[in-house]
Amino acid sequence: MGEFFKYFSPSIYNYVILSSILFAIGVMGVLIRRNIIIIFMAIELMLNAVNLLLVGFSVHHDDTGGQVFVFFIMAVAAAEITVGLAILMMIYRNTGSVSVDSLKNLKW
Amino acid sequence: MDNILFFILSALAIGGALMVILARNPVYSVLFTILTFFAIGGHFLLLNAQFLFIVNIIVYAGAIMVLFLYVIMMLNLNKQSEPTQPFFIKVIAAISGGLLLITLLGALRGMDSDKVISDIPYSDIGLVKNLGKVLFTEYLIPFEISSVLFLSAMIGAVMLGKKNLKDH
């Protein structure tokens, strides 16, 4: 049992791997799904993967800058999601669908 | 002990993230996103970033995900209204995501392994006291500007949410 968990130490190396996996899952989510809400959530996943890596490196280098940046990323993400979901409601009201395909003709 | 916690939190985060993009029902996606955010918050706690742990729980798992749930509730989405993607496009998307992962992990090969394998040292920079001091001295102007950003986001959301935009 101890042999198995030996590879999962909370080192910066493992955090880079974990963040890469989460970021790749987010990219796959954006590419696989058509639902705009799920695409938003995949974008949130990518933001969180980057946040995790920033915190990891900030602690690794004992520098506060990384964690302050994570704080600002969270603030900007909250603002972005607010406006994005308002636009989504608008799209749904005009087209009656939440698929990204309903936006392909670029006209009102 | 740290290794076991790291393993459990990582498994929860990756499993939750996979379920977010694979679940057919948008409500389940939101719930699995909350699970993933809690797992990432646990990682913050493991790194002794207590302030960001609390902010992550309050802002992400609390505010943003409730916003998502409200939108799904107002749009009345369910499995039937879920748009579908052709199968071969899904395969291509999965392959491209996997290639990105391989590229990101391939960049790790040149790392100096002795330094990076060791556990992250204990640090107290993530405590509210230390982070608040930096936030209100060195990063004061960005902090104030972010409040303007929130004001504009709020006005924009109200503007876009109006029933008839053309009447104004």
mmCIF file of C-alpha atoms in Angstrom:
data_model
loop_
_atom_site.group_PDB
_atom_site.id
_atom_site.type_symbol
_atom_site.label_atom_id
_atom_site.label_comp_id
_atom_site.label_asym_id
_atom_site.label_seq_id
_atom_site.Cartn_x
_atom_site.Cartn_y
_atom_site.Cartn_z
ATOM 1 C CA MET A 1 0.000 0.000 0.000
ATOM 2 C CA GLY A 2 2.801 2.407 0.902
ATOM 3 C CA GLU A 3 4.570 1.516 -2.337
ATOM 4 C CA PHE A 4 1.530 2.590 -4.341
ATOM 5 C CA PHE A 5 1.058 5.965 -2.649
ATOM 6 C CA LYS A 6 4.764 6.735 -2.931
ATOM 7 C CA TYR A 7 4.151 8.201 -6.381
ATOM 8 C CA PHE A 8 1.453 10.622 -5.223
ATOM 9 C CA SER A 9 3.483 12.984 -3.081
ATOM 10 C CA PRO A 10 2.269 16.612 -3.208
ATOM 11 C CA SER A 11 5.295 17.779 -5.183
ATOM 12 C CA ILE A 12 5.328 20.434 -7.901
ATOM 13 C CA TYR A 13 5.947 17.700 -10.468
ATOM 14 C CA ASN A 14 2.671 15.971 -9.617
ATOM 15 C CA TYR A 15 0.801 19.265 -9.551
ATOM 16 C CA VAL A 16 1.972 20.055 -13.093
ATOM 17 C CA ILE A 17 0.707 16.648 -14.234
ATOM 18 C CA LEU A 18 -2.651 17.058 -12.450
ATOM 19 C CA SER A 19 -3.170 20.558 -13.850
ATOM 20 C CA SER A 20 -2.281 19.379 -17.358
ATOM 21 C CA ILE A 21 -4.832 16.566 -17.131
ATOM 22 C CA LEU A 22 -7.569 18.916 -15.882
ATOM 23 C CA PHE A 23 -6.751 21.480 -18.584
ATOM 24 C CA ALA A 24 -6.857 18.808 -21.314
ATOM 25 C CA ILE A 25 -10.230 17.594 -20.006
ATOM 26 C CA GLY A 26 -11.487 21.180 -20.230
ATOM 27 C CA VAL A 27 -10.291 21.494 -23.829
ATOM 28 C CA MET A 28 -11.958 18.188 -24.695
ATOM 29 C CA GLY A 29 -15.179 19.441 -23.095
ATOM 30 C CA VAL A 30 -15.179 22.563 -25.272
ATOM 31 C CA LEU A 31 -14.615 20.458 -28.382
ATOM 32 C CA ILE A 32 -16.979 17.579 -27.618
ATOM 33 C CA ARG A 33 -20.101 19.360 -26.400
ATOM 34 C CA ARG A 34 -22.557 21.595 -28.276
ATOM 35 C CA ASN A 35 -24.403 22.967 -25.253
ATOM 36 C CA ILE A 36 -23.173 26.500 -24.478
ATOM 37 C CA ILE A 37 -23.653 25.992 -20.708
ATOM 38 C CA ILE A 38 -21.425 22.903 -20.694
ATOM 39 C CA ILE A 39 -18.830 24.777 -22.752
ATOM 40 C CA PHE A 40 -18.858 27.526 -20.095
ATOM 41 C CA MET A 41 -18.291 24.916 -17.413
ATOM 42 C CA ALA A 42 -15.401 23.418 -19.373
ATOM 43 C CA ILE A 43 -13.859 26.902 -19.554
ATOM 44 C CA GLU A 44 -14.249 27.165 -15.775
ATOM 45 C CA LEU A 45 -12.452 23.827 -15.443
ATOM 46 C CA MET A 46 -9.535 25.155 -17.493
ATOM 47 C CA LEU A 47 -9.379 28.317 -15.362
ATOM 48 C CA ASN A 48 -9.316 26.189 -12.215
ATOM 49 C CA ALA A 49 -6.538 23.975 -13.584
ATOM 50 C CA VAL A 50 -4.438 27.084 -14.170
ATOM 51 C CA ASN A 51 -5.339 28.408 -10.700
ATOM 52 C CA LEU A 52 -4.136 25.179 -9.119
ATOM 53 C CA LEU A 53 -0.822 25.369 -10.969
ATOM 54 C CA LEU A 54 -0.352 29.037 -10.003
ATOM 55 C CA VAL A 55 -0.932 28.252 -6.327
ATOM 56 C CA GLY A 56 1.419 25.271 -6.514
ATOM 57 C CA PHE A 57 4.244 27.292 -8.019
ATOM 58 C CA SER A 58 3.568 30.207 -5.677
ATOM 59 C CA VAL A 59 4.065 27.928 -2.679
ATOM 60 C CA HIS A 60 7.024 26.180 -4.329
ATOM 61 C CA HIS A 61 8.865 29.483 -4.846
ATOM 62 C CA ASP A 62 7.504 31.053 -1.637
ATOM 63 C CA ASP A 63 6.198 34.052 -3.597
ATOM 64 C CA THR A 64 2.872 35.763 -2.892
ATOM 65 C CA GLY A 65 2.390 36.995 -6.473
ATOM 66 C CA GLY A 66 0.927 33.724 -7.730
ATOM 67 C CA GLN A 67 -1.829 33.620 -5.131
ATOM 68 C CA VAL A 68 -2.744 37.268 -5.731
ATOM 69 C CA PHE A 69 -3.056 36.460 -9.428
ATOM 70 C CA VAL A 70 -5.353 33.538 -8.608
ATOM 71 C CA PHE A 71 -7.530 35.946 -6.623
ATOM 72 C CA PHE A 72 -7.782 38.275 -9.637
ATOM 73 C CA ILE A 73 -8.461 35.346 -11.993
ATOM 74 C CA MET A 74 -11.388 34.354 -9.763
ATOM 75 C CA ALA A 75 -12.732 37.929 -9.814
ATOM 76 C CA VAL A 76 -12.481 38.173 -13.598
ATOM 77 C CA ALA A 77 -14.021 34.705 -14.044
ATOM 78 C CA ALA A 78 -17.008 35.701 -11.917
ATOM 79 C CA ALA A 79 -17.570 38.848 -14.019
ATOM 80 C CA GLU A 80 -17.094 36.899 -17.251
ATOM 81 C CA ILE A 81 -19.610 34.230 -16.291
ATOM 82 C CA THR A 82 -22.187 36.843 -15.266
ATOM 83 C CA VAL A 83 -22.074 38.572 -18.663
ATOM 84 C CA GLY A 84 -21.735 35.260 -20.529
ATOM 85 C CA LEU A 85 -24.850 33.784 -18.943
ATOM 86 C CA ALA A 86 -26.786 37.013 -19.646
ATOM 87 C CA ILE A 87 -25.771 36.700 -23.317
ATOM 88 C CA LEU A 88 -26.809 33.030 -23.207
ATOM 89 C CA MET A 89 -30.273 33.985 -21.935
ATOM 90 C CA MET A 90 -30.500 36.492 -24.788
ATOM 91 C CA ILE A 91 -29.507 33.827 -27.339
ATOM 92 C CA TYR A 92 -32.055 31.411 -25.941
ATOM 93 C CA ARG A 93 -34.777 34.042 -26.103
ATOM 94 C CA ASN A 94 -33.990 34.807 -29.750
ATOM 95 C CA THR A 95 -33.231 31.352 -31.158
ATOM 96 C CA GLY A 96 -34.951 28.978 -28.699
ATOM 97 C CA SER A 97 -31.896 26.766 -28.425
ATOM 98 C CA VAL A 98 -28.689 26.526 -26.369
ATOM 99 C CA SER A 99 -26.643 24.875 -29.103
ATOM 100 C CA VAL A 100 -23.595 26.681 -30.450
ATOM 101 C CA ASP A 101 -24.866 25.760 -33.922
ATOM 102 C CA SER A 102 -27.710 28.259 -33.522
ATOM 103 C CA LEU A 103 -25.128 31.044 -33.806
ATOM 104 C CA LYS A 104 -23.532 30.055 -37.080
ATOM 105 C CA ASN A 105 -25.112 32.614 -39.398
ATOM 106 C CA LEU A 106 -23.824 35.784 -37.665
ATOM 107 C CA LYS A 107 -26.888 37.899 -38.294
ATOM 108 C CA TRP A 108 -29.680 39.216 -36.125
ATOM 109 C CA MET B 1 -0.828 10.896 4.946
ATOM 110 C CA ASP B 2 -0.260 13.773 2.517
ATOM 111 C CA ASN B 3 0.199 11.291 -0.308
ATOM 112 C CA ILE B 4 -3.105 9.576 0.397
ATOM 113 C CA LEU B 5 -4.914 12.942 0.586
ATOM 114 C CA PHE B 6 -3.278 14.054 -2.657
ATOM 115 C CA PHE B 7 -4.342 10.815 -4.354
ATOM 116 C CA ILE B 8 -7.946 11.030 -3.169
ATOM 117 C CA LEU B 9 -8.327 14.717 -4.065
ATOM 118 C CA SER B 10 -6.737 14.201 -7.490
ATOM 119 C CA ALA B 11 -8.959 11.219 -8.241
ATOM 120 C CA LEU B 12 -12.033 13.227 -7.204
ATOM 121 C CA ALA B 13 -10.972 16.208 -9.339
ATOM 122 C CA ILE B 14 -10.211 14.172 -12.463
ATOM 123 C CA GLY B 15 -13.267 11.924 -12.105
ATOM 124 C CA GLY B 16 -15.523 14.923 -11.518
ATOM 125 C CA ALA B 17 -14.053 16.787 -14.483
ATOM 126 C CA LEU B 18 -14.612 13.776 -16.736
ATOM 127 C CA MET B 19 -18.207 13.473 -15.559
ATOM 128 C CA VAL B 20 -18.784 17.197 -16.254
ATOM 129 C CA ILE B 21 -18.107 16.731 -19.944
ATOM 130 C CA LEU B 22 -19.666 13.261 -20.229
ATOM 131 C CA ALA B 23 -22.951 13.678 -18.296
ATOM 132 C CA ARG B 24 -25.991 13.994 -20.570
ATOM 133 C CA ASN B 25 -28.041 16.084 -18.154
ATOM 134 C CA PRO B 26 -26.778 19.689 -17.637
ATOM 135 C CA VAL B 27 -27.864 19.635 -13.971
ATOM 136 C CA TYR B 28 -25.564 16.664 -13.305
ATOM 137 C CA SER B 29 -22.769 18.547 -15.052
ATOM 138 C CA VAL B 30 -23.206 21.463 -12.659
ATOM 139 C CA LEU B 31 -23.198 19.150 -9.624
ATOM 140 C CA PHE B 32 -20.032 17.395 -10.805
ATOM 141 C CA THR B 33 -18.427 20.798 -11.425
ATOM 142 C CA ILE B 34 -19.119 21.653 -7.779
ATOM 143 C CA LEU B 35 -17.478 18.368 -6.757
ATOM 144 C CA THR B 36 -14.429 19.208 -8.868
ATOM 145 C CA PHE B 37 -14.201 22.686 -7.353
ATOM 146 C CA PHE B 38 -14.352 21.237 -3.840
ATOM 147 C CA ALA B 39 -11.547 18.811 -4.738
ATOM 148 C CA ILE B 40 -9.438 21.670 -6.088
ATOM 149 C CA GLY B 41 -10.251 23.625 -2.919
ATOM 150 C CA GLY B 42 -8.924 20.650 -0.955
ATOM 151 C CA HIS B 43 -5.714 20.901 -2.953
ATOM 152 C CA PHE B 44 -5.479 24.582 -1.968
ATOM 153 C CA LEU B 45 -5.820 23.540 1.647
ATOM 154 C CA LEU B 46 -3.129 20.890 1.153
ATOM 155 C CA LEU B 47 -0.866 23.680 -0.124
ATOM 156 C CA ASN B 48 -1.781 25.785 2.928
ATOM 157 C CA ALA B 49 -3.489 28.455 0.785
ATOM 158 C CA GLN B 50 -6.330 28.986 3.245
ATOM 159 C CA PHE B 51 -7.559 32.310 1.869
ATOM 160 C CA LEU B 52 -7.896 30.938 -1.655
ATOM 161 C CA PHE B 53 -9.629 27.831 -0.311
ATOM 162 C CA ILE B 54 -12.366 29.961 1.250
ATOM 163 C CA VAL B 55 -12.623 32.236 -1.797
ATOM 164 C CA ASN B 56 -12.803 29.182 -4.067
ATOM 165 C CA ILE B 57 -15.659 27.689 -2.054
ATOM 166 C CA ILE B 58 -17.602 30.956 -1.715
ATOM 167 C CA VAL B 59 -17.112 32.359 -5.220
ATOM 168 C CA TYR B 60 -16.922 29.241 -7.398
ATOM 169 C CA ALA B 61 -18.901 26.533 -5.633
ATOM 170 C CA GLY B 62 -21.240 29.084 -4.064
ATOM 171 C CA ALA B 63 -21.915 31.985 -6.399
ATOM 172 C CA ILE B 64 -20.995 30.912 -9.918
ATOM 173 C CA MET B 65 -22.486 27.428 -9.753
ATOM 174 C CA VAL B 66 -25.741 28.734 -8.257
ATOM 175 C CA LEU B 67 -25.868 31.152 -11.204
ATOM 176 C CA PHE B 68 -25.475 28.183 -13.570
ATOM 177 C CA LEU B 69 -28.215 26.262 -11.788
ATOM 178 C CA TYR B 70 -30.560 29.262 -11.982
ATOM 179 C CA VAL B 71 -29.960 29.641 -15.724
ATOM 180 C CA ILE B 72 -30.590 25.934 -16.316
ATOM 181 C CA MET B 73 -33.753 26.192 -14.244
ATOM 182 C CA MET B 74 -34.986 29.259 -16.163
ATOM 183 C CA LEU B 75 -34.222 27.718 -19.562
ATOM 184 C CA ASN B 76 -35.889 24.448 -18.479
ATOM 185 C CA LEU B 77 -33.153 22.274 -19.977
ATOM 186 C CA ASN B 78 -33.198 18.503 -19.761
ATOM 187 C CA LYS B 79 -31.961 15.438 -21.575
ATOM 188 C CA GLN B 80 -34.384 15.855 -24.463
ATOM 189 C CA SER B 81 -33.299 19.387 -25.362
ATOM 190 C CA GLU B 82 -29.624 18.418 -25.288
ATOM 191 C CA PRO B 83 -27.945 19.142 -28.661
ATOM 192 C CA THR B 84 -25.914 16.215 -29.966
ATOM 193 C CA GLN B 85 -22.640 16.088 -31.828
ATOM 194 C CA PRO B 86 -21.830 13.530 -34.569
ATOM 195 C CA PHE B 87 -19.781 10.588 -33.280
ATOM 196 C CA PHE B 88 -16.712 11.122 -35.464
ATOM 197 C CA ILE B 89 -16.400 14.738 -34.296
ATOM 198 C CA LYS B 90 -16.365 13.477 -30.693
ATOM 199 C CA VAL B 91 -13.568 11.049 -31.566
ATOM 200 C CA ILE B 92 -11.575 13.805 -33.263
ATOM 201 C CA ALA B 93 -12.123 16.120 -30.255
ATOM 202 C CA ALA B 94 -10.969 13.443 -27.807
ATOM 203 C CA ILE B 95 -7.860 12.761 -29.918
ATOM 204 C CA SER B 96 -6.963 16.476 -30.094
ATOM 205 C CA GLY B 97 -7.414 16.860 -26.343
ATOM 206 C CA GLY B 98 -5.236 13.812 -25.761
ATOM 207 C CA LEU B 99 -2.557 15.197 -28.058
ATOM 208 C CA LEU B 100 -2.577 18.463 -26.085
ATOM 209 C CA LEU B 101 -2.124 16.465 -22.877
ATOM 210 C CA ILE B 102 0.794 14.530 -24.372
ATOM 211 C CA THR B 103 2.405 17.799 -25.482
ATOM 212 C CA LEU B 104 2.007 19.370 -22.032
ATOM 213 C CA LEU B 105 3.401 16.305 -20.276
ATOM 214 C CA GLY B 106 6.199 15.957 -22.824
ATOM 215 C CA ALA B 107 7.457 19.377 -21.747
ATOM 216 C CA LEU B 108 8.105 17.870 -18.278
ATOM 217 C CA ARG B 109 10.812 15.530 -19.537
ATOM 218 C CA GLY B 110 13.580 18.092 -19.208
ATOM 219 C CA MET B 111 12.778 19.006 -15.609
ATOM 220 C CA ASP B 112 15.449 18.808 -12.940
ATOM 221 C CA SER B 113 13.942 15.814 -11.160
ATOM 222 C CA ASP B 114 15.715 15.977 -7.771
ATOM 223 C CA LYS B 115 14.288 19.393 -6.956
ATOM 224 C CA VAL B 116 10.786 18.885 -8.302
ATOM 225 C CA ILE B 117 10.069 15.441 -6.830
ATOM 226 C CA SER B 118 10.514 16.614 -3.232
ATOM 227 C CA ASP B 119 7.424 17.680 -1.297
ATOM 228 C CA ILE B 120 6.376 21.302 -1.447
ATOM 229 C CA PRO B 121 7.745 23.047 1.664
ATOM 230 C CA TYR B 122 5.490 24.450 4.360
ATOM 231 C CA SER B 123 4.784 28.129 3.791
ATOM 232 C CA ASP B 124 2.487 30.639 5.448
ATOM 233 C CA ILE B 125 2.087 33.036 2.499
ATOM 234 C CA GLY B 126 -1.422 31.721 1.821
ATOM 235 C CA LEU B 127 -2.836 32.879 5.151
ATOM 236 C CA VAL B 128 -5.386 35.700 5.131
ATOM 237 C CA LYS B 129 -3.071 37.996 7.067
ATOM 238 C CA ASN B 130 -0.100 37.744 4.713
ATOM 239 C CA LEU B 131 -2.084 37.731 1.495
ATOM 240 C CA GLY B 132 -4.233 40.660 2.628
ATOM 241 C CA LYS B 133 -1.136 42.699 3.418
ATOM 242 C CA VAL B 134 0.224 42.160 -0.096
ATOM 243 C CA LEU B 135 -3.167 42.739 -1.697
ATOM 244 C CA PHE B 136 -3.638 46.120 -0.021
ATOM 245 C CA THR B 137 -0.114 47.450 -0.555
ATOM 246 C CA GLU B 138 1.561 46.100 -3.661
ATOM 247 C CA TYR B 139 -1.591 45.203 -5.645
ATOM 248 C CA LEU B 140 -3.898 47.975 -4.428
ATOM 249 C CA ILE B 141 -4.592 49.548 -7.838
ATOM 250 C CA PRO B 142 -5.534 46.281 -9.610
ATOM 251 C CA PHE B 143 -7.735 45.476 -6.611
ATOM 252 C CA GLU B 144 -9.597 48.777 -6.955
ATOM 253 C CA ILE B 145 -9.875 48.412 -10.741
ATOM 254 C CA SER B 146 -11.461 44.983 -10.323
ATOM 255 C CA SER B 147 -14.328 46.679 -8.477
ATOM 256 C CA VAL B 148 -14.940 48.811 -11.589
ATOM 257 C CA LEU B 149 -14.919 45.585 -13.607
ATOM 258 C CA PHE B 150 -17.604 44.140 -11.341
ATOM 259 C CA LEU B 151 -19.716 47.274 -11.690
ATOM 260 C CA SER B 152 -19.507 47.104 -15.491
ATOM 261 C CA ALA B 153 -20.291 43.366 -15.448
ATOM 262 C CA MET B 154 -23.329 44.014 -13.270
ATOM 263 C CA ILE B 155 -24.612 46.788 -15.543
ATOM 264 C CA GLY B 156 -23.921 44.657 -18.608
ATOM 265 C CA ALA B 157 -25.820 41.678 -17.191
ATOM 266 C CA VAL B 158 -28.838 43.841 -16.330
ATOM 267 C CA MET B 159 -28.712 45.462 -19.777
ATOM 268 C CA LEU B 160 -28.549 42.126 -21.588
ATOM 269 C CA GLY B 161 -31.167 40.554 -19.359
ATOM 270 C CA LYS B 162 -33.846 43.115 -20.237
ATOM 271 C CA LYS B 163 -36.813 41.721 -22.094
ATOM 272 C CA ASN B 164 -36.892 44.079 -25.074
ATOM 273 C CA LEU B 165 -33.540 45.601 -25.848
ATOM 274 C CA LYS B 166 -34.870 47.414 -28.901
ATOM 275 C CA ASP B 167 -37.289 49.519 -26.855
ATOM 276 C CA HIS B 168 -34.471 51.443 -25.161
#
